[in-house]
PDB file of C-alpha atoms and ligand atoms in Angstrom:
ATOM      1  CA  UNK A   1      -5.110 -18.769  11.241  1.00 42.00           C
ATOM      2  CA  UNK A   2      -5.906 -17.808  14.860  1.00 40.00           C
ATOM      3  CA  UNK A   3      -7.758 -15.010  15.644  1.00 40.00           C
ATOM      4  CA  UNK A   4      -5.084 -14.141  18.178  1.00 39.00           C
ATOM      5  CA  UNK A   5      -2.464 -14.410  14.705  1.00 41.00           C
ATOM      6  CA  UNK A   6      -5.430 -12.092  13.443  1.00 40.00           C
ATOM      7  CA  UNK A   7      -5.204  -9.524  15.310  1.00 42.00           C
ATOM      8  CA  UNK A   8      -1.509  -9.109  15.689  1.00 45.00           C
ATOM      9  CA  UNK A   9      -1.532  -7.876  12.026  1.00 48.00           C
ATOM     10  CA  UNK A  10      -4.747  -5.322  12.728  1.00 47.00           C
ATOM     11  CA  UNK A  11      -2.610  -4.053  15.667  1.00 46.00           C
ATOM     12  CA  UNK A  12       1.435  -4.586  16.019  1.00 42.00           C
ATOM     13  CA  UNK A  13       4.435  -3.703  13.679  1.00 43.00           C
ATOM     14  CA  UNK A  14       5.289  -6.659  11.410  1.00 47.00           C
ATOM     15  CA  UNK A  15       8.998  -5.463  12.339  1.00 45.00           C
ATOM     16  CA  UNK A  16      10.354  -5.670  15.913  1.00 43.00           C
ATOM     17  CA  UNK A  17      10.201  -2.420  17.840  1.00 43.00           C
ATOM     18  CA  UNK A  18      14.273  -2.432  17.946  1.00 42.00           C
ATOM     19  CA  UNK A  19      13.997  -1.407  14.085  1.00 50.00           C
ATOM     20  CA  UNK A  20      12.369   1.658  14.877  1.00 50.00           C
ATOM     21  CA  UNK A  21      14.773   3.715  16.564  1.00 54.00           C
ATOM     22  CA  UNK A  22      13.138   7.340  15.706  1.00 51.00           C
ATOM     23  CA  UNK A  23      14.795   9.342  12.784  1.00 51.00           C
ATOM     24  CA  UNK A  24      15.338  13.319  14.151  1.00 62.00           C
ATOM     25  CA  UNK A  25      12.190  14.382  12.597  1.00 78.00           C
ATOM     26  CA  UNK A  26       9.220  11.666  11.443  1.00 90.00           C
ATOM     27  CA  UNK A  27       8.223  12.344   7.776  1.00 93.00           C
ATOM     28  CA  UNK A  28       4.583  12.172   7.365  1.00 96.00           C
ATOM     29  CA  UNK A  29       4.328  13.481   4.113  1.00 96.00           C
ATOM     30  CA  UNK A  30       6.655  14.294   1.239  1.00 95.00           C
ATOM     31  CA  UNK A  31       6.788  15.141  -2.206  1.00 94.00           C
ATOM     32  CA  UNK A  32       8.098  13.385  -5.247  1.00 93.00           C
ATOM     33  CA  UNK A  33       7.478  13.902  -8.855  1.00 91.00           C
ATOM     34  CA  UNK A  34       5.146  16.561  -8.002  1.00 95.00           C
ATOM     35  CA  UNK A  35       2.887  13.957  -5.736  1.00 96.00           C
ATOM     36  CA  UNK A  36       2.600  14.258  -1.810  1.00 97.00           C
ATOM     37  CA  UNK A  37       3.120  10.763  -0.369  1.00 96.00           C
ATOM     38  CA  UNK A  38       1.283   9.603   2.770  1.00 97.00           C
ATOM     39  CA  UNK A  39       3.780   7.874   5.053  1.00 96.00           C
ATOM     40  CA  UNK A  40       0.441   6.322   7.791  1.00 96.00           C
ATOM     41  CA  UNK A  41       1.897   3.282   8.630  1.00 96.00           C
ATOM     42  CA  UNK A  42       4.898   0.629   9.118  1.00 94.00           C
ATOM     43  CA  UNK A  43       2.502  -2.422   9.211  1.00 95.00           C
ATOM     44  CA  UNK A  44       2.101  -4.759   6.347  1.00 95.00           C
ATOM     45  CA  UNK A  45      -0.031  -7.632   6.022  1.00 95.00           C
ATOM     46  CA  UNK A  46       2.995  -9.181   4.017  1.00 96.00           C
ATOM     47  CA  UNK A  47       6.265  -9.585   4.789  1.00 96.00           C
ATOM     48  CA  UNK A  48       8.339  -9.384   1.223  1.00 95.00           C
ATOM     49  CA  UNK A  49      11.448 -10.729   0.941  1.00 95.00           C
ATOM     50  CA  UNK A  50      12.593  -7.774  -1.861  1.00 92.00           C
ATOM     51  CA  UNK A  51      11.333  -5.055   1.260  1.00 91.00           C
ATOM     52  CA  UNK A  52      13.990  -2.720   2.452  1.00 89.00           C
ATOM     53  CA  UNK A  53      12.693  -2.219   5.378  1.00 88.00           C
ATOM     54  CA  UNK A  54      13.281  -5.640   6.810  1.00 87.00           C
ATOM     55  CA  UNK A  55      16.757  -4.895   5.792  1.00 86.00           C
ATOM     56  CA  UNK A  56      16.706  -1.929   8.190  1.00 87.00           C
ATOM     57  CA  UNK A  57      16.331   0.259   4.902  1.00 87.00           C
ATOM     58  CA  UNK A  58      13.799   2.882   5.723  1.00 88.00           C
ATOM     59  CA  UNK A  59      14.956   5.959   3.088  1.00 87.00           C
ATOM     60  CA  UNK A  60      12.921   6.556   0.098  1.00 84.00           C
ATOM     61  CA  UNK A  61      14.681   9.167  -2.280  1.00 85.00           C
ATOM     62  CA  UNK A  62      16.288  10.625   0.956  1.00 87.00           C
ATOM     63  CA  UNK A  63      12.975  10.349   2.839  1.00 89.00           C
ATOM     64  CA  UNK A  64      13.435   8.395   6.264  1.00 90.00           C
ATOM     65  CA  UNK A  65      10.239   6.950   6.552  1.00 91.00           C
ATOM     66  CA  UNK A  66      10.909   5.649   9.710  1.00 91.00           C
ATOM     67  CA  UNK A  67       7.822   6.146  12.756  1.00 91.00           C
ATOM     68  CA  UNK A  68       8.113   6.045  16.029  1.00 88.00           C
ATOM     69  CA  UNK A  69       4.245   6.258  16.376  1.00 91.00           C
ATOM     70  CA  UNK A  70       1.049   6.219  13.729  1.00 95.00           C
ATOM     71  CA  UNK A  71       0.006   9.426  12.648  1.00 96.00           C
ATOM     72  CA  UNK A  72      -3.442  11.117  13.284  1.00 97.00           C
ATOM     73  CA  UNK A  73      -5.371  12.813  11.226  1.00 98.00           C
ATOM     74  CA  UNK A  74      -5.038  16.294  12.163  1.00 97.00           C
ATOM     75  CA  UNK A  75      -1.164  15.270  12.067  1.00 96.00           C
ATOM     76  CA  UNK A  76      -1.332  13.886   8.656  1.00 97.00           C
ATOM     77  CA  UNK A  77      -3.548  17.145   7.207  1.00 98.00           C
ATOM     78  CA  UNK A  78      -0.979  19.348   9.080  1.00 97.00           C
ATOM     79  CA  UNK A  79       1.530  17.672   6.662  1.00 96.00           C
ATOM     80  CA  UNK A  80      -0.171  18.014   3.579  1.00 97.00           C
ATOM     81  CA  UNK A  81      -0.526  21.823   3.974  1.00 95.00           C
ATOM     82  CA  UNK A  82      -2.537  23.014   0.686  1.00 93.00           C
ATOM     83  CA  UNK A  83      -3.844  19.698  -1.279  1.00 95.00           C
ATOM     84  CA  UNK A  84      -4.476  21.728  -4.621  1.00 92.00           C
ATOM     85  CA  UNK A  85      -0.798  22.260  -5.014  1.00 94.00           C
ATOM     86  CA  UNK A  86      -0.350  18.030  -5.595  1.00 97.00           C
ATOM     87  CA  UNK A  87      -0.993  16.528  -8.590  1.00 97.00           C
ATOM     88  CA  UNK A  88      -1.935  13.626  -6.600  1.00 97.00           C
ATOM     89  CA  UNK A  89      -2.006  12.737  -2.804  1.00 98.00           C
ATOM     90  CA  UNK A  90      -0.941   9.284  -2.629  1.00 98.00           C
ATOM     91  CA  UNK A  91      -1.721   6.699   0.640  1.00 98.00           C
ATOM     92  CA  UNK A  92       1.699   4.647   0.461  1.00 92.00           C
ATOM     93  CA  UNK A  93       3.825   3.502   3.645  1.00 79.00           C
ATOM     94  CA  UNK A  94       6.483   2.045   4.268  1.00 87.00           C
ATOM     95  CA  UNK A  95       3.575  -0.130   4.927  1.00 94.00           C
ATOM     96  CA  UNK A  96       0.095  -1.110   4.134  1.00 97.00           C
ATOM     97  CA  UNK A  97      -2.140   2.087   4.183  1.00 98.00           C
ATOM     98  CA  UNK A  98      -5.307   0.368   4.426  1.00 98.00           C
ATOM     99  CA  UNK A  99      -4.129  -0.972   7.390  1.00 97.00           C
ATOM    100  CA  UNK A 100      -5.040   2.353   9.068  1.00 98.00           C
ATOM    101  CA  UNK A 101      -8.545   1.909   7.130  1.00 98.00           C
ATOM    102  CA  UNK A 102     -10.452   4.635   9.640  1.00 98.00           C
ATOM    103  CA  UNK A 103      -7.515   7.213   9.591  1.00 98.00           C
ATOM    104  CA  UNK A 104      -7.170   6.913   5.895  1.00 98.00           C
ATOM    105  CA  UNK A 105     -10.726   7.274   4.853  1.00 98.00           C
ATOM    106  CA  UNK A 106     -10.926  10.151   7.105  1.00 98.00           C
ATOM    107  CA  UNK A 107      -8.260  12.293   5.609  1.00 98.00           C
ATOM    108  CA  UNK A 108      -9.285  11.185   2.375  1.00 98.00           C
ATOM    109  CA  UNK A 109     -12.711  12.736   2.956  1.00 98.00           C
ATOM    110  CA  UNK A 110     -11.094  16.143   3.759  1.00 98.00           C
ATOM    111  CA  UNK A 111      -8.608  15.888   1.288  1.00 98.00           C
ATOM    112  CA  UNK A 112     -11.615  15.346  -1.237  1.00 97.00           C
ATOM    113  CA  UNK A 113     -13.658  18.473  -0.036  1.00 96.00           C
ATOM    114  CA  UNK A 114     -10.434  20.353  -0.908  1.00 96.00           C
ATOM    115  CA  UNK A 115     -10.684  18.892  -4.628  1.00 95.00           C
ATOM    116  CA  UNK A 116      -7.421  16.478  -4.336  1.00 97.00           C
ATOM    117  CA  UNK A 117      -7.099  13.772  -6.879  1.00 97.00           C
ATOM    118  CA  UNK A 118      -6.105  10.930  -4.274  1.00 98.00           C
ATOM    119  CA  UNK A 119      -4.495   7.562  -4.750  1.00 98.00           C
ATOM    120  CA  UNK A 120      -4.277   4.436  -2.466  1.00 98.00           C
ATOM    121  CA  UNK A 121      -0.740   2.227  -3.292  1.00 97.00           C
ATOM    122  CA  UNK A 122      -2.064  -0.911  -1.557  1.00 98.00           C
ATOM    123  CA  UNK A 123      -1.446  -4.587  -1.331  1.00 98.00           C
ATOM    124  CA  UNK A 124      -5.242  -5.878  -1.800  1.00 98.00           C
ATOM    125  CA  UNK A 125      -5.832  -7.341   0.785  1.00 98.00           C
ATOM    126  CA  UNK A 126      -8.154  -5.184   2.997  1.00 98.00           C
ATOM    127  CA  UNK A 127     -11.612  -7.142   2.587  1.00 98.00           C
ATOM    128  CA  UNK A 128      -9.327 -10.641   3.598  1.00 98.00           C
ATOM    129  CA  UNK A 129      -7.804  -8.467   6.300  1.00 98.00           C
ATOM    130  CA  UNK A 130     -11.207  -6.723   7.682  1.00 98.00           C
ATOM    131  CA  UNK A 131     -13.118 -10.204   6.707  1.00 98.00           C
ATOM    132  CA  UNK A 132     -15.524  -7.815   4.375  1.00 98.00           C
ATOM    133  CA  UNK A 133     -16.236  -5.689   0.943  1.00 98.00           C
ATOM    134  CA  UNK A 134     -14.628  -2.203   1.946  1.00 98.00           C
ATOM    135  CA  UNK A 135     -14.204  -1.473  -1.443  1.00 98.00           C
ATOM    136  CA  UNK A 136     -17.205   1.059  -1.568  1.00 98.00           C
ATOM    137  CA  UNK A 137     -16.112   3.073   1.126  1.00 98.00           C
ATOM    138  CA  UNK A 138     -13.218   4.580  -2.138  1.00 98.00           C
ATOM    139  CA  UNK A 139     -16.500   5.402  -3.752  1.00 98.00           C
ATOM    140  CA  UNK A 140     -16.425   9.190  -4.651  1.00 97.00           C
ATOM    141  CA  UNK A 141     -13.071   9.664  -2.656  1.00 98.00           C
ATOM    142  CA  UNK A 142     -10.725   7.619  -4.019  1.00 98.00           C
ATOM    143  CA  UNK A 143      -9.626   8.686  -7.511  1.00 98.00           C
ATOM    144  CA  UNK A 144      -6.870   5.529  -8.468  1.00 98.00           C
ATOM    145  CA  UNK A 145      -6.374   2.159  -6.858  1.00 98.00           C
ATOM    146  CA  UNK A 146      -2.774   0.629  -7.293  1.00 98.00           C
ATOM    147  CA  UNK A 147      -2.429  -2.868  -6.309  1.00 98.00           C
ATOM    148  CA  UNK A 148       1.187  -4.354  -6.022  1.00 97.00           C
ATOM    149  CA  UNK A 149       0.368  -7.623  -7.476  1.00 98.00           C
ATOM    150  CA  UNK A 150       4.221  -7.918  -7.646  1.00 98.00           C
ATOM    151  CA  UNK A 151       4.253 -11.770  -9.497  1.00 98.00           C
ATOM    152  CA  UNK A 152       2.147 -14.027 -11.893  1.00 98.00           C
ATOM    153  CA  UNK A 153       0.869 -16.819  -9.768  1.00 98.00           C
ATOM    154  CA  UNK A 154       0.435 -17.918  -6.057  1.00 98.00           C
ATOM    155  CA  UNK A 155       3.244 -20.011  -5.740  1.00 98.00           C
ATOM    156  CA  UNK A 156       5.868 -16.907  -6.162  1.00 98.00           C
ATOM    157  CA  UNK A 157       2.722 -14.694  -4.867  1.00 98.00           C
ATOM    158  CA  UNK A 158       3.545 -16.748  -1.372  1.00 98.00           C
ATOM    159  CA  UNK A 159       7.057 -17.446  -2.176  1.00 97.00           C
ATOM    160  CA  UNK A 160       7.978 -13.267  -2.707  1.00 97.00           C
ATOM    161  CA  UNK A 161       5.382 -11.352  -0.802  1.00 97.00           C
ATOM    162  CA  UNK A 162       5.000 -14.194   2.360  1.00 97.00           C
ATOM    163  CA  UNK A 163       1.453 -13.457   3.483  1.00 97.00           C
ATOM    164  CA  UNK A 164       0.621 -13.449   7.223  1.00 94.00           C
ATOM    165  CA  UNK A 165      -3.165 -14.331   6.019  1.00 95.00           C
ATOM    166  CA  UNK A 166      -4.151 -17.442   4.189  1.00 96.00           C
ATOM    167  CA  UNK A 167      -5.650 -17.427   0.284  1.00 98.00           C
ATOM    168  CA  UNK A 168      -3.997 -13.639  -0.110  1.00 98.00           C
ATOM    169  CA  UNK A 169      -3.759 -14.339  -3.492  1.00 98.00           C
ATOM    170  CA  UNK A 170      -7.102 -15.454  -4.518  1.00 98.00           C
ATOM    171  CA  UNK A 171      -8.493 -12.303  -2.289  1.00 98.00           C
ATOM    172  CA  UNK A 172      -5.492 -10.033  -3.686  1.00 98.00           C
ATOM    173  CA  UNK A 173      -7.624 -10.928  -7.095  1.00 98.00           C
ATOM    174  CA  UNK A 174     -10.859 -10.511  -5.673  1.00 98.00           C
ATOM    175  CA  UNK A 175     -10.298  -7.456  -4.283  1.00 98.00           C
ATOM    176  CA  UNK A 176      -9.160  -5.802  -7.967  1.00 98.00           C
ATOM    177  CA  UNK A 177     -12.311  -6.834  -9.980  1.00 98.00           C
ATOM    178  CA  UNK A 178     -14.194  -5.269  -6.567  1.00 98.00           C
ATOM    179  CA  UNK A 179     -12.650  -1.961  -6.317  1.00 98.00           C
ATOM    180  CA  UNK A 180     -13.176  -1.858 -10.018  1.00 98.00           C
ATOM    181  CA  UNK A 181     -16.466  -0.906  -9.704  1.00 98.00           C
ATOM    182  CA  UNK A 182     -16.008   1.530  -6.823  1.00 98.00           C
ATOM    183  CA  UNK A 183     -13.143   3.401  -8.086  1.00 98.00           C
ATOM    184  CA  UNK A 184     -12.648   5.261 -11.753  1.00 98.00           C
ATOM    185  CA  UNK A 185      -9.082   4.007 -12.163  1.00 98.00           C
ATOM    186  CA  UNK A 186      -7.231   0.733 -11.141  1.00 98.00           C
ATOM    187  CA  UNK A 187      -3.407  -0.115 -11.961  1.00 98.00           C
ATOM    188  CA  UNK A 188      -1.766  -3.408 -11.107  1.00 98.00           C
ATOM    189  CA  UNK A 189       2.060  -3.746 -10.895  1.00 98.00           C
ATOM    190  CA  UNK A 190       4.844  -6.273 -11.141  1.00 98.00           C
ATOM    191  CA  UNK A 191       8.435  -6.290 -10.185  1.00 96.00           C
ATOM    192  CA  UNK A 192      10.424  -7.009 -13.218  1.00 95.00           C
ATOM    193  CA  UNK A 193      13.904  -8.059 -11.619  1.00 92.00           C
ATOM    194  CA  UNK A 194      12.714 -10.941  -9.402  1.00 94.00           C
ATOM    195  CA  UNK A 195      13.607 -14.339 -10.807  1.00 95.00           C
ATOM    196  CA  UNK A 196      10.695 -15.842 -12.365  1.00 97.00           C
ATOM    197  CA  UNK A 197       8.713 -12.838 -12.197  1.00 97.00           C
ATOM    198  CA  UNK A 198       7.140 -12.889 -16.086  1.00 98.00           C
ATOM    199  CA  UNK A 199       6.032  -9.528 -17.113  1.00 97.00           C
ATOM    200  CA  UNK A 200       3.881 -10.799 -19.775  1.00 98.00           C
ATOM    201  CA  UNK A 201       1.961 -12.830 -17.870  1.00 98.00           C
ATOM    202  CA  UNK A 202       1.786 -10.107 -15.318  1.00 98.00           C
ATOM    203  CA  UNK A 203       0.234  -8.003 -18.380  1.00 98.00           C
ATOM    204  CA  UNK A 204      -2.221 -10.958 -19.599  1.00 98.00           C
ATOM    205  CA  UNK A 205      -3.578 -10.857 -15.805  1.00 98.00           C
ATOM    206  CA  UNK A 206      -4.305  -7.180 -15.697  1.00 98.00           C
ATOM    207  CA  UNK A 207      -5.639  -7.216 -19.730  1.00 98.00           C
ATOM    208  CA  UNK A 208      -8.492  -9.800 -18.670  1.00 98.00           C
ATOM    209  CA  UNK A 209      -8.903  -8.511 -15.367  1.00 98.00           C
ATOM    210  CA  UNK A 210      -9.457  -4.581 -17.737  1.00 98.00           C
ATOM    211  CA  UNK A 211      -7.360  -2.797 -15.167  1.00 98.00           C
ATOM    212  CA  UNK A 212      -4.062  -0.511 -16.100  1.00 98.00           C
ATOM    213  CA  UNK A 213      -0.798  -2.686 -15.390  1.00 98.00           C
ATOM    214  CA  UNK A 214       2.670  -1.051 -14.985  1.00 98.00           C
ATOM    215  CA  UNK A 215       6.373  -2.552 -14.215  1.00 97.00           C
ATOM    216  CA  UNK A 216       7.906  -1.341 -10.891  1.00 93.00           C
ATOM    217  CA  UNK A 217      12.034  -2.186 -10.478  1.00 88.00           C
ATOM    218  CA  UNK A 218      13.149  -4.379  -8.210  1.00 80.00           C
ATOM    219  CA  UNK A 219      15.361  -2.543  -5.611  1.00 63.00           C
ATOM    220  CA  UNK A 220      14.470   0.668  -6.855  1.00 61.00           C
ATOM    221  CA  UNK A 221      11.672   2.106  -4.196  1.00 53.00           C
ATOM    222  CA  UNK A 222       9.685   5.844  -4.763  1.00 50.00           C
TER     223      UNK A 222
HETATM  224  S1  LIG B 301       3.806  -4.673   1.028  1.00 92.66           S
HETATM  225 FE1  LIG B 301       5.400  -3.157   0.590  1.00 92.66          FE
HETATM  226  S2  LIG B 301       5.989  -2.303   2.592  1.00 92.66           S
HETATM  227 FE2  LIG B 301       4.820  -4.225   2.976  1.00 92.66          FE
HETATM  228  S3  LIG B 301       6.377  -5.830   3.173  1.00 92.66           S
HETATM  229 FE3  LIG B 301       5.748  -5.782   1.019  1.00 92.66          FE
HETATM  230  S4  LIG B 301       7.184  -4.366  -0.022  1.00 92.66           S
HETATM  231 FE4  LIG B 301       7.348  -4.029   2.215  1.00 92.66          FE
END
């Protein structure tokens, strides 16, 4: 990969700008199931083919996550409002949180000194993406890693989730037995729905890698 192919994911949307015509009001944050959701970013370092959002689908349980621009961190604590009253704050998208590595770990830190038990949905591949271990940053702020591992092997890994970096799946792996030791609780999940998707050897992986695995739905997103 060139570095120029590098640093068109560390910078531009992964969707063309024509896509993100601004909703009436952006929606930084927003609360389901008694969580506050993070909405920092539209990037991915993956392109799936189950997304919604490259089918111009940007509403999560009524939220239109479309951006017109990337938060900042005053803009994202603004959002939040009072932490404690979250079960969990959770660093989600419509895109790849860690993608906004600085911003996140930033609000995290604040969020922390205000006690909130905080949660990172990512795809795993930061230390391929940032070309280095940034798993210890979590350490002490980050309370639960979930990696969407979404399949069982690298063939569907590449055939599903279409990396824009090479190896993603070997570093996808990687990166869970890393941020094992940083972190007190990892999950792993799989999309039961996709063909070929086998849940039980989506639950071998997590069992030896000793991380929590759950089942998300395919086409059902929140
Ligand atoms: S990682 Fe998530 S947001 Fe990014 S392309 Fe895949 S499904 Fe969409």
């Amino acid at each position: 990969m060139s570095k120029d192919t590098y640093s068109d994911l560390r910078r531009g949307p992964s969707v063309g700008e024509s896509d993100l015509a601004p909703p009436p009001k952006e929606i930084i944050a927003y609360e389901l199931h008694g969580n506050c959701y993070l909405n920092l970013t539209w990037r991915c370092t993956l392109r799936c083919s189950f997304c919604p959002k490259f089918k111009n689908i940007w509403t999560v349980q009524g939220y239109d996550l479309r951006l017109h621009h990337e938060p900042e961190p005053e803009d994202i604590l603004d959002a939040v409002g009072d932490p404690p009253r979250y079960r969990e704050i959770v660093f989600c998208g419509l895109g790849e949180p860690t993608m906004r590595l600085g911003v996140l770990m930033e609000v995290a830190g604040t969020l922390k000194r205000q006690n909130a038990n905080i949660r990172i949905n990512t795809d795993g591949l930061a230390n391929l993406l940032y070309g280095k271990d940034i798993t210890p940053r979590f350490k002490g702020l980050i309370d639960t890693v979930s990696i969407s591992m979404n399949v069982q092997n690298r063939k569907l890994y590449e055939q599903y989730c279409r990396p824009g970096l090479p190896d993603a799946w070997p570093a996808m792996l990687d990166f869970i037995n890393k941020v094992k030791t940083q972190v007190p609780h990892v999950i792993i999940t799989a999309i039961e729905g996709l063909p070929d998707v086998d849940i039980q050897e989506c639950r071998d992986i997590a069992s030896k890698l000793g991380v929590e695995f759950r089942i998300r739905h395919l086409d059902v997103v929140g």
